[in-house]
Structure formats: structure tokens, C-alpha cells
């Protein structure tokens, strides 16, 4: 018999729906490994396929040499396949720990387990304390910290600025404010960067690219005979943790909050944060290096090994991360998501990224899984990804790096701009190609001008001032008998090696610095400036200052006033670039006009105002940028006159554009303040359309 169903009527309750942006900001990416706060304790989760036993060591203080508690994983109940997972009650945020793993020690088969080694959790969210050495000589790494990722972002969100509108500023967190001239309250720290944000805003950059902030040892290179400081930080120890050396105070895990505060403050100022990440090797070095983490958990999975168990060394640093092994690939993938969602990072620059294109045998392969995974991950869809598209074993993939979503550090741009301004023969063609976005490298693969990260200098090499002051490297202070560092720098000293008081040399060097800065900021593509070039910082001829944690590398804030002329020059051109779509086009120039009789999007001329003989040894070039293809009323005509010759040169305005109302914007040969007119209100082109450029100079006119 069927009974009639009578619905029960109740008053519905409504839960307010949180706005999507707010939900996004409160979201914390749940990592599957590491020390996870849950159920009144901590869930410790770590991967190891070959371990026969696993322990977590708990400490009360960062200085403790011995744990107060050791908890053994049960091989039956606490192991799921190759994942060891153990819940320890009554452990809170701030707790300190290591892992210990038993297993085979058979280096010839790739195993390096050491039951006495204390190991960093590969997914550790923070480290605390210093290295210690046990009585039997085993190096003990800093302790891992259980971290509560909760943070008040105050509504902060990713800025999502298009790469085509970006001006990148490469900087070192410590070096930016470590010197006494910075006059900040907390020099050399994340807080120090916050204190200098007004300077970054006044300069006009849109993103800072931070040299490595992943945890790294600062006391030398393991597996090396050199006992030199690791200043740059290209020796990662814990990929998920911000470097404790840049925090102020000694609170275990305090760097997590302070780093987030820095990101939040930079975003509030309209400045994005890009991290330089080093997924190609670790600080554990080669067979001579210590067992600190990966070696003691699953050496033959985390590293590329030869058949005899020795380390492949495509990084030049002793080992190579096995980036296309599924476990390593998963770790890198989790790490990137962690930084994007838990730290609001806007982009990544991948050091020696060609290593990510190598399979487990070390061979370069098409469509490498790791590279494609990063490019296609929906959670990284709005994240900038930039490749240093080479490695230390000869791979050079600039223009050919696997996936078309990737931007690249354009090493060809660096070399060609340097050689043109040095006055090398046969450089007008390469110069024109680089100014117009490097279509030879990026167009056929479906990429755009902004995928070319244009730079003339970076942390790796001379700063701009030294590029025009030294013909030879001077790296003796590095302790390697001047053998380290690049020998072929395409640099010049113009008569004297290093500092000089000779007025004509000083003036020429300053002009050449302005020539290159103007070329960089007026090129199609995405410009990157290294911190200090805008005030002519020097490293005294050292082109490999990886170990110079001193005035050689630190930003000298006295130069802001001393070289205010160069700073003003740089600021003005950055401001112009940000306002002018004609130097940041999303598509490549064609040389075509929008309609018959109009000015093409780009035209090239010799100094006499006629067409260019590209096979000549000429050292002068005129570039006229039209507005064809730009649907923007703010777009203006731009005419660049570039003269790298050693004598003065007459230039004639091309007849096709002579009637335009040209006004001078830049003249690198003029004394300040007439070297740049921020409002583009400089003198008009003289009657007759002829101007004279002194040797090694740039003029830019705008109509």
C-alpha cells in the first residue's frame, strides 16, 4: 500500500556567499607532503621508496643538538606505498623537526642512506637555526619548522599585469639594503625592501625579480675546496621555504610572515614579485657533499645519476635535479603552486631552465613533460614564466625553448646590443632585429615580442658601469685566481682600465651607459634592468660576484645623489615607455602601412635618410616607428638615431617623415638636464631636417 508523502516545511537558512575574490585570497594550496597542522597535532608526510625505516625527530629549541622526542613511523600502519604518513598529537605550529631514514648505502646503485644523518623535509615550509656538526663529523642542517600559513593579506591579490607592459628590476634582497648608506631600520632584510618601496615607485619599474630566496646555505659551496660565502643563493636547500637569513629577529619561521608582508607591500605599490627559482641542482653537491635532505631520502630518484651511481652535472654545481622524474616533477609543480597561492607570487624566472628539458638520461627532448606541465597548469595560467634557456653542459635554447607560453632571457639581445655600441663591424642588422623584438627568434613559434626578456646586464656579469669601464674581468677577490667568470664580455674601457679622472673618458663612458639604457627601454620586448645600473653601480671589474657579500655587491645608496643624472635619465625613459604603446607592441613589426600613403609601422634608414645597405660596415642607423597597427590614440611616432661610430655623423631626416612635428626627447651627448626631456618638449628638428650626432650617441625624436 502506498502512503502519501507529506513534505516537512522548514524555514531555510542562508549562508552568505563570500565574493569570489575574497574566497580566492583566503585559499591556501593544500600540499600533500610536509608537516601539516590537523586534528590537534601534525601529520608528517614524506616520500621514500627505498627506506626501510623512518623517524621524525622533534626539538624544543633551535640550538638543541639532540631531539627531546623521536617518533618512529610504523612500517605497516604509517606507510602507504612509497608515502610515509604519521600523525603526532599535541604538536603545534612553531615545532622544530628533522627526519631520519634507514636504508641501503650502496652509492654504485644510487643509494646513500645514512641512519645517523638528520634530514630536511623536502616540503619544509621554513627552516630555523644554523648548521651543526656531530661528534662523528656529520653535518646537521638547520631544523624544519611546522608553519601555520594563515596570514591577513588585507585583500591583496595578484596584479596580473601583462608582460608587454612590464619593466623588470632584478635585485638581491640582502644586497639592496645591506650597506650602511641604505639607512633603513632593518638592513639586508625583507623589511628593508619594504622601506625602499618609494624608491622603486619613483624609478617606475613594475616588477622586482628577486634573486634566490629559497633556503640556501650561506657558508660556502659543499663538495668544493672553496670556503667562500654563498651570497647569490643559487644553491637551494629547501624549495618551499623563504630564506631565514633575510628576516629580522630570531623567531623560528618568522621569515614566512615577513616575506608575505613584503609581497603585500610591493603589491600595494603596484609592483609585482617574480622569483628566481633554482630547480636544476641543490646544495648537497656531488659525492663529496653532505647528506642534508634528498640524498638521504631517495637519492636515485631526486638526482640524475650515471650508471655507476655518480652524479650527472649539467648544472656545473655538482649534481642535477631529476626534473622529469614523476616524483621530482610533482615536487616542482607543488612548489610553484605553493608560492603562487600561499605567497601571491606573480612569476618565476627559472635558472638554467634547459635542464628541465632533459629526460632522466640527461638527453634534451622535445615537449619535455616538466616544461609543458608548468606552461599548461591552470593554476599558473596568470603567472609569468621566464626561462634562462641554457645550461652548463652546452644546451642553448634561446628562441627554441619548448613551450610558446614561456618568455626567455634573450642572450642574443645582450650580446648584439653590447657589440653594436662597442663599435663592432656588421652590427646594424642584428641591432635592428633586437630593437624590433627579435622576430628571428620568436615569431615562427607563435610567440610575441614580449616573450623576449631584453637585458644588457644581469647579476651574472658586469653591471652597466663596468661594462663601459673594463675590458678584462678582475675576479681575484673570489679566490679562484681569476679563472672564474665569463672571459668574453663584449666590453670596452675607452682608454683606461677601471676608474679614471680623464674627463673625455668619463664623459664617453657615461654616454655609452645612456646609449645602452635608452636602447633597452626603447626596444620592443620586455626590458629588465639590474639593480644599481640606474645609478651606475660598480663591482670594480668583478663579473662573477657570487661570493661577495660586501660593498662589491651591495647597492650603494650614495650613488642616488652622486649619479642623479643617470637616475633621472632612466626614470624619464621608463615613464615614456609605460605611456607609449609604440615601444611595447604585442605583435611583431611588419614594415607595412595601414593604408597606401601612410607611414609603415617601422622603417629603417641610413644616416643620409635613404634606405639601409644591411651588408655595409656602417655603424649608424635610423629607425622610424609609425602608428600602423595600433588602435590607441596615445600612440606617437618615434624616430631613433643611433650612432656607434668614432666620429661625428650628419643625419638627414627621411623625406617620408620630414613634415612630422618632431620634438627632441633624448640626446645622450647633451649635458643634463638636456639629455632627456620628460615631457617630450625638447627642441624641434632644425630647418632642412639635418642634425649632427657626436660619436657614440643616441637621439630620439617624437611626433
XYZ file of C-alpha atoms in Angstrom, residues 52 64 141 151 241-242 253 295 297 303 322 351 428 432 439 477 523 533 553 571 581 632 684 690:
24
model
C 63.441 0.600 5.481
C 69.315 21.959 20.698
C 71.305 21.054 8.661
C 48.057 35.416 7.092
C 60.858 27.939 2.442
C 61.811 31.626 2.242
C 59.570 30.614 10.946
C 70.312 12.173 -0.768
C 65.570 10.041 1.407
C 69.093 13.285 -8.844
C 65.988 14.808 -11.942
C 67.640 29.325 -13.574
C 73.408 47.256 -37.869
C 67.687 46.407 -35.921
C 61.322 38.162 -34.601
C 88.843 38.545 -4.739
C 63.186 48.278 -27.765
C 72.514 50.267 -13.221
C 77.745 43.649 -4.462
C 63.229 57.361 -14.875
C 52.275 51.590 -26.843
C 45.433 53.647 -29.395
C 62.229 70.875 -32.855
C 69.673 67.833 -40.779
